[in-house]
């Protein structure tokens, strides 16, 4: 190694040349075939020219399988290369998928994309979401009870910055971990929900696992606590947990539940809306204390300016 900081160092006592078995490669000796050219997004790009180049509303249907990973990432790159961070107008390109999507469905998906799965998705749904709308719902002919079944995997919306996600069923663990701006509605989650969340809005219409809100420093979560057990499952450190009583909060919560119903036709969302007055007292608002103080300070500054 020809670098001035290591001159004079003798590392022979801690470094050794390993003698590998015959035909065992210990460094890059050949070209790897990643088969990127067969990625589903290229099929999407081929059929989405009216949306990409003329901003025409376009509907496309595809079957999807669990080997189809990171669907939405490459088409989002194409959109961003043309239109930058502003993307396309909302719902310009609507993609309907049927089946079981692989990991990272909707990863980095940008504005203008609406991606709907009738089936289920794996881990990392909406990773790095950047403005798109994702809808995961049970198939029309399904006999399962959505709020009792997991329909997407772990680590949903990891590092998401904007966009919307509506999940007609339960999600796995670490839901919305490190979410910093996306909006999500789900019908139940596993452990460590909203971990390290810094922004965005979350509505949970079902059961919640343990250690909710660990390290949560921003954003708002509304949790339907029908069994009265949420406080015991919440991390609680630095969090305010209060009934939803403010007019603005009530309007925001109801609007998100309505959006969820409109996107998924969720029977649970329908019941909540039909019996709104009886369900509302069972909702709790989770707000980090430091975030609450920051919002309060911002509101006071606005009043001073006025």
mmCIF file of C-alpha atoms in Angstrom, residues 64 95-101 114-121 133-139:
data_model
loop_
_atom_site.group_PDB
_atom_site.id
_atom_site.type_symbol
_atom_site.label_atom_id
_atom_site.label_comp_id
_atom_site.label_asym_id
_atom_site.label_seq_id
_atom_site.Cartn_x
_atom_site.Cartn_y
_atom_site.Cartn_z
ATOM 1 C CA UNK A 64 -46.588 -9.469 -9.874
ATOM 2 C CA UNK A 95 -50.345 0.881 -11.936
ATOM 3 C CA UNK A 96 -52.562 -2.015 -10.849
ATOM 4 C CA UNK A 97 -50.805 -5.196 -9.733
ATOM 5 C CA UNK A 98 -52.268 -8.573 -8.855
ATOM 6 C CA UNK A 99 -50.304 -11.078 -6.795
ATOM 7 C CA UNK A 100 -47.532 -11.074 -4.215
ATOM 8 C CA UNK A 101 -44.949 -8.306 -4.632
ATOM 9 C CA UNK A 114 -50.142 5.475 -7.894
ATOM 10 C CA UNK A 115 -49.282 1.817 -7.302
ATOM 11 C CA UNK A 116 -52.042 -0.573 -6.240
ATOM 12 C CA UNK A 117 -51.543 -4.206 -5.221
ATOM 13 C CA UNK A 118 -54.457 -6.598 -4.909
ATOM 14 C CA UNK A 119 -52.690 -9.280 -2.915
ATOM 15 C CA UNK A 120 -49.793 -8.686 -0.550
ATOM 16 C CA UNK A 121 -46.288 -7.248 -0.331
ATOM 17 C CA UNK A 133 -49.308 6.768 -3.467
ATOM 18 C CA UNK A 134 -49.230 3.069 -2.545
ATOM 19 C CA UNK A 135 -52.377 1.025 -1.926
ATOM 20 C CA UNK A 136 -52.236 -2.557 -0.644
ATOM 21 C CA UNK A 137 -55.565 -4.360 -0.406
ATOM 22 C CA UNK A 138 -56.963 -7.858 -0.252
ATOM 23 C CA UNK A 139 -58.317 -9.296 -3.523
#
